[in-house]
PDB file of C-alpha atoms in Angstrom:
ATOM      1  CA  MET A   3     -23.133  25.729 -32.934  1.00 63.00           C
ATOM      2  CA  TYR A   4     -20.786  23.984 -30.532  1.00 76.00           C
ATOM      3  CA  ASP A   5     -19.920  20.312 -30.509  1.00 86.00           C
ATOM      4  CA  HIS A   6     -20.916  18.178 -27.558  1.00 93.00           C
ATOM      5  CA  VAL A   7     -19.459  15.084 -25.923  1.00 96.00           C
ATOM      6  CA  LYS A   8     -19.529  11.892 -27.981  1.00 96.00           C
ATOM      7  CA  TRP A   9     -21.197   9.497 -25.584  1.00 97.00           C
ATOM      8  CA  PRO A  10     -20.481   5.784 -25.401  1.00 96.00           C
ATOM      9  CA  GLU A  11     -23.836   4.041 -25.735  1.00 93.00           C
ATOM     10  CA  ARG A  12     -24.184   3.164 -22.056  1.00 93.00           C
ATOM     11  CA  TYR A  13     -23.399   6.694 -20.827  1.00 96.00           C
ATOM     12  CA  GLY A  14     -25.746   8.807 -22.937  1.00 95.00           C
ATOM     13  CA  PRO A  15     -27.763  11.462 -21.094  1.00 95.00           C
ATOM     14  CA  ASP A  16     -30.940   9.620 -22.083  1.00 94.00           C
ATOM     15  CA  LYS A  17     -29.705   6.548 -20.164  1.00 93.00           C
ATOM     16  CA  SER A  18     -28.331   8.334 -17.109  1.00 93.00           C
ATOM     17  CA  ALA A  19     -30.042   9.441 -13.926  1.00 88.00           C
ATOM     18  CA  ILE A  20     -27.727  12.430 -13.428  1.00 92.00           C
ATOM     19  CA  TYR A  21     -26.510  14.775 -16.166  1.00 95.00           C
ATOM     20  CA  ALA A  22     -24.816  18.166 -16.143  1.00 96.00           C
ATOM     21  CA  LEU A  23     -23.786  20.495 -18.953  1.00 97.00           C
ATOM     22  CA  ASN A  24     -21.620  23.516 -18.188  1.00 98.00           C
ATOM     23  CA  ASP A  25     -19.992  25.832 -20.681  1.00 97.00           C
ATOM     24  CA  ILE A  26     -18.170  29.130 -20.834  1.00 98.00           C
ATOM     25  CA  ASP A  27     -16.511  31.459 -23.316  1.00 98.00           C
ATOM     26  CA  VAL A  28     -12.828  31.918 -22.543  1.00 98.00           C
ATOM     27  CA  ASN A  29     -10.686  34.826 -23.720  1.00 98.00           C
ATOM     28  CA  ALA A  30      -7.633  32.623 -24.162  1.00 98.00           C
ATOM     29  CA  PRO A  31      -6.385  30.389 -26.984  1.00 98.00           C
ATOM     30  CA  PRO A  32      -7.587  26.769 -27.018  1.00 98.00           C
ATOM     31  CA  GLU A  33      -3.995  25.604 -26.469  1.00 98.00           C
ATOM     32  CA  VAL A  34      -3.855  27.352 -23.101  1.00 98.00           C
ATOM     33  CA  VAL A  35      -7.100  25.768 -21.908  1.00 98.00           C
ATOM     34  CA  TRP A  36      -5.992  22.371 -23.218  1.00 98.00           C
ATOM     35  CA  SER A  37      -2.672  22.532 -21.382  1.00 98.00           C
ATOM     36  CA  LEU A  38      -4.537  23.163 -18.105  1.00 98.00           C
ATOM     37  CA  LEU A  39      -6.999  20.301 -18.678  1.00 98.00           C
ATOM     38  CA  VAL A  40      -4.413  17.640 -19.456  1.00 98.00           C
ATOM     39  CA  ASP A  41      -2.171  18.676 -16.541  1.00 98.00           C
ATOM     40  CA  ALA A  42      -4.375  16.737 -14.125  1.00 98.00           C
ATOM     41  CA  GLU A  43      -1.935  16.453 -11.247  1.00 97.00           C
ATOM     42  CA  ASN A  44      -1.893  20.270 -11.101  1.00 97.00           C
ATOM     43  CA  TRP A  45      -5.636  20.966 -11.419  1.00 97.00           C
ATOM     44  CA  SER A  46      -5.568  22.209  -7.834  1.00 95.00           C
ATOM     45  CA  ASP A  47      -3.457  25.202  -8.974  1.00 96.00           C
ATOM     46  CA  TYR A  48      -6.724  26.761 -10.130  1.00 96.00           C
ATOM     47  CA  PHE A  49      -9.385  24.399  -8.744  1.00 95.00           C
ATOM     48  CA  PRO A  50      -8.479  23.516  -5.122  1.00 92.00           C
ATOM     49  CA  HIS A  51     -11.112  20.750  -4.851  1.00 91.00           C
ATOM     50  CA  GLU A  52      -9.027  18.576  -7.198  1.00 92.00           C
ATOM     51  CA  ASP A  53      -5.938  18.354  -5.015  1.00 90.00           C
ATOM     52  CA  LYS A  54      -5.564  14.568  -4.924  1.00 94.00           C
ATOM     53  CA  VAL A  55      -5.008  13.550  -8.558  1.00 97.00           C
ATOM     54  CA  LYS A  56      -2.367  10.922  -9.361  1.00 97.00           C
ATOM     55  CA  ILE A  57      -1.521   9.571 -12.810  1.00 98.00           C
ATOM     56  CA  LEU A  58      -0.853   5.835 -12.528  1.00 98.00           C
ATOM     57  CA  THR A  59       0.397   5.007 -16.014  1.00 96.00           C
ATOM     58  CA  GLY A  60       3.552   7.131 -16.062  1.00 95.00           C
ATOM     59  CA  GLU A  61       2.583   9.925 -18.461  1.00 95.00           C
ATOM     60  CA  PRO A  62       3.300  13.495 -17.356  1.00 96.00           C
ATOM     61  CA  GLU A  63      -0.216  14.501 -18.417  1.00 98.00           C
ATOM     62  CA  LEU A  64      -3.469  12.937 -19.538  1.00 98.00           C
ATOM     63  CA  ALA A  65      -3.445  11.076 -22.860  1.00 98.00           C
ATOM     64  CA  LEU A  66      -5.539   8.369 -24.495  1.00 98.00           C
ATOM     65  CA  GLY A  67      -5.590   5.361 -22.162  1.00 98.00           C
ATOM     66  CA  THR A  68      -4.137   7.210 -19.170  1.00 98.00           C
ATOM     67  CA  ARG A  69      -5.337   5.705 -15.913  1.00 98.00           C
ATOM     68  CA  TYR A  70      -5.405   7.934 -12.880  1.00 98.00           C
ATOM     69  CA  THR A  71      -7.002   8.351  -9.489  1.00 97.00           C
ATOM     70  CA  ARG A  72      -8.540  11.301  -7.743  1.00 96.00           C
ATOM     71  CA  VAL A  73     -10.488  12.071  -4.619  1.00 92.00           C
ATOM     72  CA  THR A  74     -13.613  14.076  -5.360  1.00 84.00           C
ATOM     73  CA  VAL A  75     -15.709  15.445  -2.496  1.00 79.00           C
ATOM     74  CA  GLY A  76     -14.025  12.931  -0.207  1.00 84.00           C
ATOM     75  CA  TYR A  77     -14.493   9.831  -2.387  1.00 88.00           C
ATOM     76  CA  PRO A  78     -11.589   8.018  -4.083  1.00 93.00           C
ATOM     77  CA  MET A  79     -12.198   7.288  -7.748  1.00 94.00           C
ATOM     78  CA  SER A  80     -10.421   5.477 -10.589  1.00 97.00           C
ATOM     79  CA  LEU A  81     -10.513   6.955 -14.081  1.00 97.00           C
ATOM     80  CA  GLU A  82      -9.369   6.187 -17.619  1.00 98.00           C
ATOM     81  CA  VAL A  83      -9.106   8.587 -20.540  1.00 98.00           C
ATOM     82  CA  THR A  84     -11.263   7.137 -23.335  1.00 98.00           C
ATOM     83  CA  GLU A  85     -11.271   9.968 -25.891  1.00 98.00           C
ATOM     84  CA  TYR A  86      -8.380  12.260 -26.725  1.00 98.00           C
ATOM     85  CA  VAL A  87      -8.251  14.713 -29.601  1.00 98.00           C
ATOM     86  CA  PRO A  88      -5.358  17.080 -28.822  1.00 97.00           C
ATOM     87  CA  GLY A  89      -6.481  20.634 -28.256  1.00 97.00           C
ATOM     88  CA  ARG A  90     -10.165  19.821 -28.800  1.00 98.00           C
ATOM     89  CA  ARG A  91     -11.668  16.863 -26.909  1.00 98.00           C
ATOM     90  CA  ILE A  92     -10.943  14.744 -23.858  1.00 98.00           C
ATOM     91  CA  SER A  93     -13.218  12.338 -21.982  1.00 98.00           C
ATOM     92  CA  TRP A  94     -12.815   9.828 -19.188  1.00 98.00           C
ATOM     93  CA  ALA A  95     -14.790   7.044 -17.561  1.00 98.00           C
ATOM     94  CA  THR A  96     -14.979   6.905 -13.767  1.00 96.00           C
ATOM     95  CA  THR A  97     -15.667   4.242 -11.170  1.00 94.00           C
ATOM     96  CA  VAL A  98     -15.870   4.844  -7.430  1.00 92.00           C
ATOM     97  CA  ASP A  99     -13.275   2.863  -5.503  1.00 92.00           C
ATOM     98  CA  GLY A 100     -14.882   0.433  -3.083  1.00 89.00           C
ATOM     99  CA  ASP A 101     -18.388   0.947  -4.482  1.00 88.00           C
ATOM    100  CA  GLU A 102     -20.017  -2.443  -4.894  1.00 88.00           C
ATOM    101  CA  THR A 103     -23.080  -1.084  -6.694  1.00 88.00           C
ATOM    102  CA  GLY A 104     -21.332  -0.677 -10.058  1.00 87.00           C
ATOM    103  CA  SER A 105     -21.955   3.058 -10.174  1.00 92.00           C
ATOM    104  CA  SER A 106     -19.994   4.894 -12.866  1.00 95.00           C
ATOM    105  CA  ALA A 107     -19.681   8.230 -14.606  1.00 96.00           C
ATOM    106  CA  TYR A 108     -18.476   9.674 -17.896  1.00 98.00           C
ATOM    107  CA  HIS A 109     -17.045  13.185 -18.182  1.00 98.00           C
ATOM    108  CA  GLY A 110     -16.111  14.926 -21.408  1.00 98.00           C
ATOM    109  CA  TRP A 111     -14.669  18.296 -22.342  1.00 98.00           C
ATOM    110  CA  VAL A 112     -14.953  19.970 -25.747  1.00 98.00           C
ATOM    111  CA  ILE A 113     -12.918  23.035 -26.716  1.00 98.00           C
ATOM    112  CA  THR A 114     -14.094  25.024 -29.744  1.00 98.00           C
ATOM    113  CA  PRO A 115     -12.000  27.918 -31.127  1.00 97.00           C
ATOM    114  CA  THR A 116     -13.780  31.283 -31.334  1.00 97.00           C
ATOM    115  CA  GLU A 117     -12.789  34.720 -32.599  1.00 97.00           C
ATOM    116  CA  THR A 118     -11.812  35.830 -29.088  1.00 97.00           C
ATOM    117  CA  GLY A 119     -10.377  32.578 -27.735  1.00 98.00           C
ATOM    118  CA  CYS A 120     -12.460  29.477 -27.263  1.00 98.00           C
ATOM    119  CA  HIS A 121     -15.663  27.984 -25.948  1.00 98.00           C
ATOM    120  CA  VAL A 122     -15.301  25.280 -23.297  1.00 98.00           C
ATOM    121  CA  LEU A 123     -18.027  22.730 -22.733  1.00 98.00           C
ATOM    122  CA  SER A 124     -18.086  20.156 -19.934  1.00 98.00           C
ATOM    123  CA  GLU A 125     -20.667  17.375 -19.816  1.00 98.00           C
ATOM    124  CA  GLU A 126     -20.994  14.498 -17.371  1.00 97.00           C
ATOM    125  CA  THR A 127     -23.428  11.673 -16.813  1.00 96.00           C
ATOM    126  CA  GLN A 128     -23.604   9.513 -13.712  1.00 94.00           C
ATOM    127  CA  GLN A 129     -25.305   6.201 -13.152  1.00 93.00           C
ATOM    128  CA  GLY A 130     -25.934   3.890 -10.261  1.00 92.00           C
ATOM    129  CA  PRO A 131     -26.992   3.930  -6.611  1.00 90.00           C
ATOM    130  CA  PHE A 132     -23.831   5.625  -5.296  1.00 87.00           C
ATOM    131  CA  PHE A 133     -24.339   8.743  -7.425  1.00 86.00           C
ATOM    132  CA  LEU A 134     -28.111   8.723  -7.036  1.00 86.00           C
ATOM    133  CA  GLU A 135     -27.827   8.810  -3.267  1.00 84.00           C
ATOM    134  CA  LEU A 136     -24.838  11.161  -3.010  1.00 75.00           C
ATOM    135  CA  LEU A 137     -25.941  13.707  -5.600  1.00 71.00           C
ATOM    136  CA  GLY A 138     -29.481  12.912  -6.596  1.00 74.00           C
ATOM    137  CA  GLU A 139     -30.912  12.703  -3.097  1.00 77.00           C
ATOM    138  CA  LYS A 140     -28.442  14.388  -0.734  1.00 80.00           C
ATOM    139  CA  ASN A 141     -27.174  17.177  -2.989  1.00 79.00           C
ATOM    140  CA  PRO A 142     -29.524  17.885  -5.920  1.00 84.00           C
ATOM    141  CA  GLY A 143     -27.764  20.039  -8.513  1.00 87.00           C
ATOM    142  CA  GLY A 144     -24.402  19.320  -6.913  1.00 88.00           C
ATOM    143  CA  LEU A 145     -22.756  18.045 -10.082  1.00 91.00           C
ATOM    144  CA  TYR A 146     -23.805  21.135 -12.028  1.00 95.00           C
ATOM    145  CA  LYS A 147     -22.565  23.477  -9.271  1.00 94.00           C
ATOM    146  CA  TYR A 148     -19.229  21.649  -8.964  1.00 94.00           C
ATOM    147  CA  HIS A 149     -18.597  21.770 -12.702  1.00 96.00           C
ATOM    148  CA  GLN A 150     -19.720  25.383 -13.009  1.00 98.00           C
ATOM    149  CA  ASP A 151     -17.138  26.337 -10.420  1.00 97.00           C
ATOM    150  CA  TRP A 152     -14.545  24.267 -12.340  1.00 97.00           C
ATOM    151  CA  VAL A 153     -15.215  25.837 -15.764  1.00 98.00           C
ATOM    152  CA  GLU A 154     -15.225  29.346 -14.281  1.00 98.00           C
ATOM    153  CA  LYS A 155     -11.918  28.825 -12.471  1.00 98.00           C
ATOM    154  CA  LEU A 156     -10.430  27.151 -15.550  1.00 98.00           C
ATOM    155  CA  ALA A 157     -11.413  30.202 -17.619  1.00 98.00           C
ATOM    156  CA  LEU A 158      -9.889  32.620 -15.105  1.00 98.00           C
ATOM    157  CA  LYS A 159      -6.615  30.667 -14.980  1.00 98.00           C
ATOM    158  CA  ALA A 160      -6.407  30.368 -18.786  1.00 98.00           C
ATOM    159  CA  GLU A 161      -7.117  34.070 -19.254  1.00 98.00           C
ATOM    160  CA  ALA A 162      -4.461  34.996 -16.681  1.00 98.00           C
ATOM    161  CA  GLU A 163      -1.897  32.764 -18.379  1.00 97.00           C
ATOM    162  CA  ALA A 164      -2.744  34.158 -21.817  1.00 96.00           C
ATOM    163  CA  ALA A 165      -2.478  37.798 -20.653  1.00 92.00           C
TER     164      ALA A 165
END
């Protein structure tokens, strides 16, 4: 049995209009996957969609409390790392820059060691009119597809680095 994201009360899947769970078995050590996840400014090395990530708080990589920005599918967003268990768990809360509706999201990653490497789980919830219109109405299943592509490319990069 694999662990799942530890949701803050307001972001639980039961309270969110949009939810996606993606997971994959990776034939690489957890440390390799972890190093790729926390190196946010270089996510585009394996996932080209995330080519506009900037850490604002001075750390070289994500850590508890790190604030950073990114542009996802053309929309600028502000994020803060809210959970950080080295090598195992990382989560962040997201707001959309310029969105006056108060829409927000919460994305967590859980890495579980296995006999052949690790299991990577990604879960995200989204709330508010911005996400409902963008993903719920205009692109149903878009969050799941985006994250599936991300976990698959993360796995390929980690396996290549571990080889």
